[in-house]
Short mmCIF file of C-alpha atoms and ligand atoms in Angstrom, two decimals:
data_model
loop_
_atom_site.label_atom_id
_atom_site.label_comp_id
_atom_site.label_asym_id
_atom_site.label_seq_id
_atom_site.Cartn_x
_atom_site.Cartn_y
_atom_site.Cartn_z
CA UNK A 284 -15.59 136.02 119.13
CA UNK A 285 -18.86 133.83 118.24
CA UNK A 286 -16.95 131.77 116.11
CA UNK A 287 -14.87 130.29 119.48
CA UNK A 288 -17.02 127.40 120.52
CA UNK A 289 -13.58 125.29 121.77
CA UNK A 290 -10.70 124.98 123.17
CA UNK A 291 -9.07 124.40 119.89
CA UNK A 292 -11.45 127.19 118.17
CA UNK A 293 -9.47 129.76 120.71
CA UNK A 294 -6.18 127.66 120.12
CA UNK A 295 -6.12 128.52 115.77
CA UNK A 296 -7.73 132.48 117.22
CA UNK A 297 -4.46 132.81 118.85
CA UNK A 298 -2.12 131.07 116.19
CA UNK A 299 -3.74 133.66 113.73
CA UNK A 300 -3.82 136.78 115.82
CA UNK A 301 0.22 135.94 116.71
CA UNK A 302 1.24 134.74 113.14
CA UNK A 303 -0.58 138.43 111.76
CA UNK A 304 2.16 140.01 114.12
CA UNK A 305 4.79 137.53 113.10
CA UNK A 306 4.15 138.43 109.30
CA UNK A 307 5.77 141.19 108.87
CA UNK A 308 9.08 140.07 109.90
CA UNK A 309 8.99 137.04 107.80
CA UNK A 310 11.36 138.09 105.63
CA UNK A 311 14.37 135.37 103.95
CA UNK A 312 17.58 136.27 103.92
CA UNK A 313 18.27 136.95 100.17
CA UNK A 314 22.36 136.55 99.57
CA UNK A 315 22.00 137.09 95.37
CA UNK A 316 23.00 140.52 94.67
CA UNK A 317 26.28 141.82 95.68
CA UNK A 318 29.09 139.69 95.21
CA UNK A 319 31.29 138.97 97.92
CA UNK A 320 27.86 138.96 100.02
CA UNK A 321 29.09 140.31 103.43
CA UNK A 322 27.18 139.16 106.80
CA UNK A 323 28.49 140.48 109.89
CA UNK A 324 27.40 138.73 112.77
CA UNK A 325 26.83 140.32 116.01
CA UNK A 326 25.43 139.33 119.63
CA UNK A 327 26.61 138.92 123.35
CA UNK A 328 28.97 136.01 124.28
CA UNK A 329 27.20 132.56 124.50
CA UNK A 330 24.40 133.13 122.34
CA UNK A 331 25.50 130.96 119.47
CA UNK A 332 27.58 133.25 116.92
CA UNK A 333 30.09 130.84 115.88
CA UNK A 334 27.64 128.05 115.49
CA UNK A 335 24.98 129.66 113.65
CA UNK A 336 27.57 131.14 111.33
CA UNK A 337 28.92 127.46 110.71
CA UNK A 338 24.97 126.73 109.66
CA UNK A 339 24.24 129.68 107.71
CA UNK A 340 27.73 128.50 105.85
CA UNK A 341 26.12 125.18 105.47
CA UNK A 342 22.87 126.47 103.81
CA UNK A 343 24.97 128.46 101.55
CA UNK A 344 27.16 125.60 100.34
CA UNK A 345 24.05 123.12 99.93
CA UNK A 346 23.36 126.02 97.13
CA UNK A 347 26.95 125.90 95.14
CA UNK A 348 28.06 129.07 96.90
CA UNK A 349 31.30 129.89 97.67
CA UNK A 350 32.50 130.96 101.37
CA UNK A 351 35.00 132.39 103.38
CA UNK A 352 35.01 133.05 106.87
CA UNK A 353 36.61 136.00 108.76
CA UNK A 354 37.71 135.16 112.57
CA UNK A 355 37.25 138.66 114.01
CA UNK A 356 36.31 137.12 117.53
CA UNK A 357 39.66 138.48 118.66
CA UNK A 358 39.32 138.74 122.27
CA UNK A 359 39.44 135.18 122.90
CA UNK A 360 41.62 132.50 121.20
CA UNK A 361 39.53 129.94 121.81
CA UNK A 362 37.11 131.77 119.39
CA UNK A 363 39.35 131.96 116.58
CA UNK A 364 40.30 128.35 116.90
CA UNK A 365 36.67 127.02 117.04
CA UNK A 366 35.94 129.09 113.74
CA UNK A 367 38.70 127.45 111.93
CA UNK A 368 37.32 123.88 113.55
CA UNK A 369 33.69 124.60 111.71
CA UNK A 370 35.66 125.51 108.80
CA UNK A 371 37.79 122.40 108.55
CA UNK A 372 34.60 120.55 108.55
CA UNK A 373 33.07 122.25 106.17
CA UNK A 374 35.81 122.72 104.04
CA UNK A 375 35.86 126.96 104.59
CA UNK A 376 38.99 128.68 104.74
CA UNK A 377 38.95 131.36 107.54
CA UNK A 378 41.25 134.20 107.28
CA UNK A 379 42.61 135.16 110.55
CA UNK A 380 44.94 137.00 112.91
CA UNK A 381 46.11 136.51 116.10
CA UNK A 382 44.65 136.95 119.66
CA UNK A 383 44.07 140.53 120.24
CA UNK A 384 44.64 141.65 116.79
CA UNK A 385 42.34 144.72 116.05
CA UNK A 386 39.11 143.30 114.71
CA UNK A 387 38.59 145.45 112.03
CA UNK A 388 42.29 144.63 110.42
CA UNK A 389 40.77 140.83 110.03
CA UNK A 390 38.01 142.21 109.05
CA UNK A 391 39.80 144.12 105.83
CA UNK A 392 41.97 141.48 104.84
CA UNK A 393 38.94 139.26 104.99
CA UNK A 394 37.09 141.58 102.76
CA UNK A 395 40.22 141.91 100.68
CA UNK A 396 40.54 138.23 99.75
CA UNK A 397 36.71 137.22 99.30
CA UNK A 398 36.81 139.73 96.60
CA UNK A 399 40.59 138.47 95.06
CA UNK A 400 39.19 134.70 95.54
CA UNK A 401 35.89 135.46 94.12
CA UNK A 402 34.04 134.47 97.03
CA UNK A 403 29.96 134.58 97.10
CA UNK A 404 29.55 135.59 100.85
CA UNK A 405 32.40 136.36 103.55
CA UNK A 406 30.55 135.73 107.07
CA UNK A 407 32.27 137.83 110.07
CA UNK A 408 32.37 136.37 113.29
CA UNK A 409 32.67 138.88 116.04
CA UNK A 410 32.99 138.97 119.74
CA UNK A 411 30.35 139.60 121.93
CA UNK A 412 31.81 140.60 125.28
CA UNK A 413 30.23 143.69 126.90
CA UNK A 414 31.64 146.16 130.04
CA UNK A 415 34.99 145.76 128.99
CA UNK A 416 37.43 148.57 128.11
CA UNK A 417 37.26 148.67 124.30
CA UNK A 418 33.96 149.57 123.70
CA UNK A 419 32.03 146.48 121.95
CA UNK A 420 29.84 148.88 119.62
CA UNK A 421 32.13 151.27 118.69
CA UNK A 422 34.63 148.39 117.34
CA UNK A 423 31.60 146.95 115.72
CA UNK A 424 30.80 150.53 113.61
CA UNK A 425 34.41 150.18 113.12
CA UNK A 426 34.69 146.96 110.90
CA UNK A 427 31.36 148.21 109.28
CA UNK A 428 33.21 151.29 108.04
CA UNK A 429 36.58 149.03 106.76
CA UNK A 430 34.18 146.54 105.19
CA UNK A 431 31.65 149.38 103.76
CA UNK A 432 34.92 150.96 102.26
CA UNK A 433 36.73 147.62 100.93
CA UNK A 434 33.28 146.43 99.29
CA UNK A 435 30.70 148.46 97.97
CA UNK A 436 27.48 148.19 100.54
CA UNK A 437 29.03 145.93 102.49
CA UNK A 438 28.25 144.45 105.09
CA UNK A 439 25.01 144.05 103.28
CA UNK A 440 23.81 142.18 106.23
CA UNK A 441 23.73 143.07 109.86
CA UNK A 442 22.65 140.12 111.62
CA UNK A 443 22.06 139.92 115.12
CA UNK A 444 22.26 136.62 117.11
CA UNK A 445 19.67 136.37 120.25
CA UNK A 446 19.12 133.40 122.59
CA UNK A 447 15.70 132.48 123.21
CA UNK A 448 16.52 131.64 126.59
CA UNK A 449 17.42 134.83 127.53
CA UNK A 450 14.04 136.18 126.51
CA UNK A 451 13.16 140.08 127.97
CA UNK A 452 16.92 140.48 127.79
CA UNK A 453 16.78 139.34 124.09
CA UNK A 454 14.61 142.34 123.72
CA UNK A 455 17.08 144.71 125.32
CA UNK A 456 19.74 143.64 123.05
CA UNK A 457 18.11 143.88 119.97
CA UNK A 458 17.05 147.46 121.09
CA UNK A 459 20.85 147.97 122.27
CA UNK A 460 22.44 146.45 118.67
CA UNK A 461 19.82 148.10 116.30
CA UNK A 462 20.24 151.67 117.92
CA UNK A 463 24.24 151.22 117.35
CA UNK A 464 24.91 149.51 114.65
CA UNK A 465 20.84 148.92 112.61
CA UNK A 466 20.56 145.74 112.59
CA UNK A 467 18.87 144.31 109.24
CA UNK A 468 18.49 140.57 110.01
CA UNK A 469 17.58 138.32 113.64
CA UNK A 470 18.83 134.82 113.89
CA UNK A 471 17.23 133.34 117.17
CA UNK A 472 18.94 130.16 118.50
CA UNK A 473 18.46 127.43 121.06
CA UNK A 474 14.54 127.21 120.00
CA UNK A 475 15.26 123.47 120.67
CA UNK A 476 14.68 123.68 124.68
CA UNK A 477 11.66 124.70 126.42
CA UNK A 478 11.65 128.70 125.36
CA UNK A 479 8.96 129.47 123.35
CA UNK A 480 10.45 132.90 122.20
CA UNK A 481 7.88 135.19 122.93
CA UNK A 482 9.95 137.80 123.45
CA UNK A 483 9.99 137.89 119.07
CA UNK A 484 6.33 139.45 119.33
CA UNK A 485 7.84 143.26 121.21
CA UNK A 486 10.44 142.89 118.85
CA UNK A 487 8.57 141.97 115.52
CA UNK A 488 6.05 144.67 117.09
CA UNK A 489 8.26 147.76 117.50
CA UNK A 490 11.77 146.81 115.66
CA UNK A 491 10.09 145.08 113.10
CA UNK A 492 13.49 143.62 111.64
CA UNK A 493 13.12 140.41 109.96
CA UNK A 494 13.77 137.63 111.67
CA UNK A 495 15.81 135.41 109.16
CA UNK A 496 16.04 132.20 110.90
CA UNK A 497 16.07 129.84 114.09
CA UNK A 498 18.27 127.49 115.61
CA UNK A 499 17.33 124.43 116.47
CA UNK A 500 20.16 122.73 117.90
CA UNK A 501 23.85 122.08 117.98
CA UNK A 502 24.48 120.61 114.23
CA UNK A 503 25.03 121.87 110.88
CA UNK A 504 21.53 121.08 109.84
CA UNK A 505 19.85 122.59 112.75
CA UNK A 506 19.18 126.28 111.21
CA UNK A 507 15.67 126.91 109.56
CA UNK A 508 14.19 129.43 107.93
CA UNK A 509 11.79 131.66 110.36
CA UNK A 510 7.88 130.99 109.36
CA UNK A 511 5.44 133.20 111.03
CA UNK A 512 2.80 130.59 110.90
CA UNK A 513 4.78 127.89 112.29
CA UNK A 514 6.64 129.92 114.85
CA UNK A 515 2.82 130.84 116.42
CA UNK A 516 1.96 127.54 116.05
CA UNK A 517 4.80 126.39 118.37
CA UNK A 518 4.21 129.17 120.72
CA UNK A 519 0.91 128.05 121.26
CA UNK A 520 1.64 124.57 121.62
CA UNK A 521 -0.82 123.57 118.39
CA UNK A 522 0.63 120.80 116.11
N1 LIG B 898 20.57 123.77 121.94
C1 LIG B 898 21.13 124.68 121.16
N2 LIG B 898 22.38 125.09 121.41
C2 LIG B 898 22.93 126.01 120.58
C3 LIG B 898 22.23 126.55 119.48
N3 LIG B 898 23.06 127.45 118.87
C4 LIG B 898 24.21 127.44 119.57
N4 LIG B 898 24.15 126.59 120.61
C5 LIG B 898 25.17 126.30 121.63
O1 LIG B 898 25.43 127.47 122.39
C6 LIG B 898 26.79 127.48 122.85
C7 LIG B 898 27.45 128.82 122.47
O2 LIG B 898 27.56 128.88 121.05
P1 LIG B 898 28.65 129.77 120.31
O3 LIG B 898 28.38 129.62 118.87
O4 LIG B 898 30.02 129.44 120.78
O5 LIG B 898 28.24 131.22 120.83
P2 LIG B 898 28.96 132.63 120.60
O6 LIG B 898 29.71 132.94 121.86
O7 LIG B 898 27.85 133.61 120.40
O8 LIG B 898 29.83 132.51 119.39
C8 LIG B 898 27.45 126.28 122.20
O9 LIG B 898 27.50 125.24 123.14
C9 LIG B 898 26.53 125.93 121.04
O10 LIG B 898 26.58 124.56 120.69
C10 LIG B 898 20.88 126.11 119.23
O11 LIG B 898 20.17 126.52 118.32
N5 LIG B 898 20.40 125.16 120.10
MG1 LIG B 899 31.83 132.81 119.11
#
């Protein structure tokens, strides 16, 4: 600790001592491989599904890749609908059923025509409502099986939505999500607003799944890539 002589010698101790356990998890979200790429995404209502899956589409356009959506948000129709709207404005066909269809039936025919359109990645939106009849992970495992048996490894990634605002309850749903369904990939939203998100450090600690990105706001544009260096920065409040 001799080295500390100031405030902003213990500021850059703490930036390095929280980016070493940030490291780890730094891990981008590599979509070259399998072709369709499959990403299911999964995560309690609110936390920002349906938008981060419009900016994750985004990212994968601005690289010449070709997308499909798959509206397996069932339980609401509201979620279907506001799917389709991100697709309309990004120019993503979204292949859909109605309002209580079964999940995992979207989920096949979605799987089905990424592969007959020669899609690059198929993103599956999914609901996120808990304590309800249906159980929420077991209809989950369910679409991975149809997907797993449509495409080859698919879904190749699990990726788990978490709101920083929620933060110790972030860590319980990771824990919850990973134990049913392993979770390969973390998207943290809303890191826009006054949460610094140090909930990540338990779960970059003890999960140690990477954490692919973070949202940064409502837009298209507002997904970036997650940067253990910068994310310890902003937890410390250095520049
Ligand atoms: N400020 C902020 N709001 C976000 C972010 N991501 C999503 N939201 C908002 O959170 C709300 C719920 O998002 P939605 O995608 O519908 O969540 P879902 O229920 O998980 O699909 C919407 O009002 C989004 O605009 C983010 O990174 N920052
Ligand atoms: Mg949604």
């Amino acid at each position: 600790m001799g080295r500390i002589k100031t405030d902003d010698d213990l500021k850059e101790a703490m930036v390095e001592e929280i980016e070493g356990l940030l490291v780890p998890v730094e891990k981008p979200l590599r979509t070259n491989g399998p072709v369709p790429f499959v990403i299911l995404a999964l995560g309690v209502n609110g936390v920002g599904k349906t938008t981060t899956i419009a900016k994750l589409a985004k990212i994968f356009l601005d690289q010449d890749k070709r997308v499909l959506f798959g509206a397996c948000d069932t339980f609401r129709a509201s979620a279907i609908e506001q799917l389709e709207v991100w697709g309309a404005r990004l120019g993503i066909e979204t292949v859909k059923h109605r309002h209580d269809a079964d999940p995992a039936a979207v989920a096949y025919d979605a799987a089905k025509a990424a592969r007959a359109r020669g899609m690059d990645v198929l993103i599956l939106d999914s609901a996120g409502r808990l304590h309800t009849k249906v159980n929420l992970m077991e209809e989950m495992k369910k679409i991975k099986r149809v997907v797993g048996k449509e495409l080859e490894g698919a879904p190749h990634e699990t990726l788990l939505v978490v709101d920083a605002t929620n933060g110790q309850n972030a860590i319980a749903q990771a824990e919850k999500f990973n134990e049913a369904l392993s979770v390969t990939g973390i998207v943290i939203t809303k890191l826009d607003g006054t949460a610094k998100g140090g909930f990540v450090l338990p779960i970059a600690h003890s999960l140690r799944i990477p954490i692919r990105y973070i949202g940064v706001g409502e837009q298209m544009d507002d997904l970036i890539p997650f940067r253990a260096r910068d994310f310890a920065k902003a937890m410390v409040g250095v520049e």
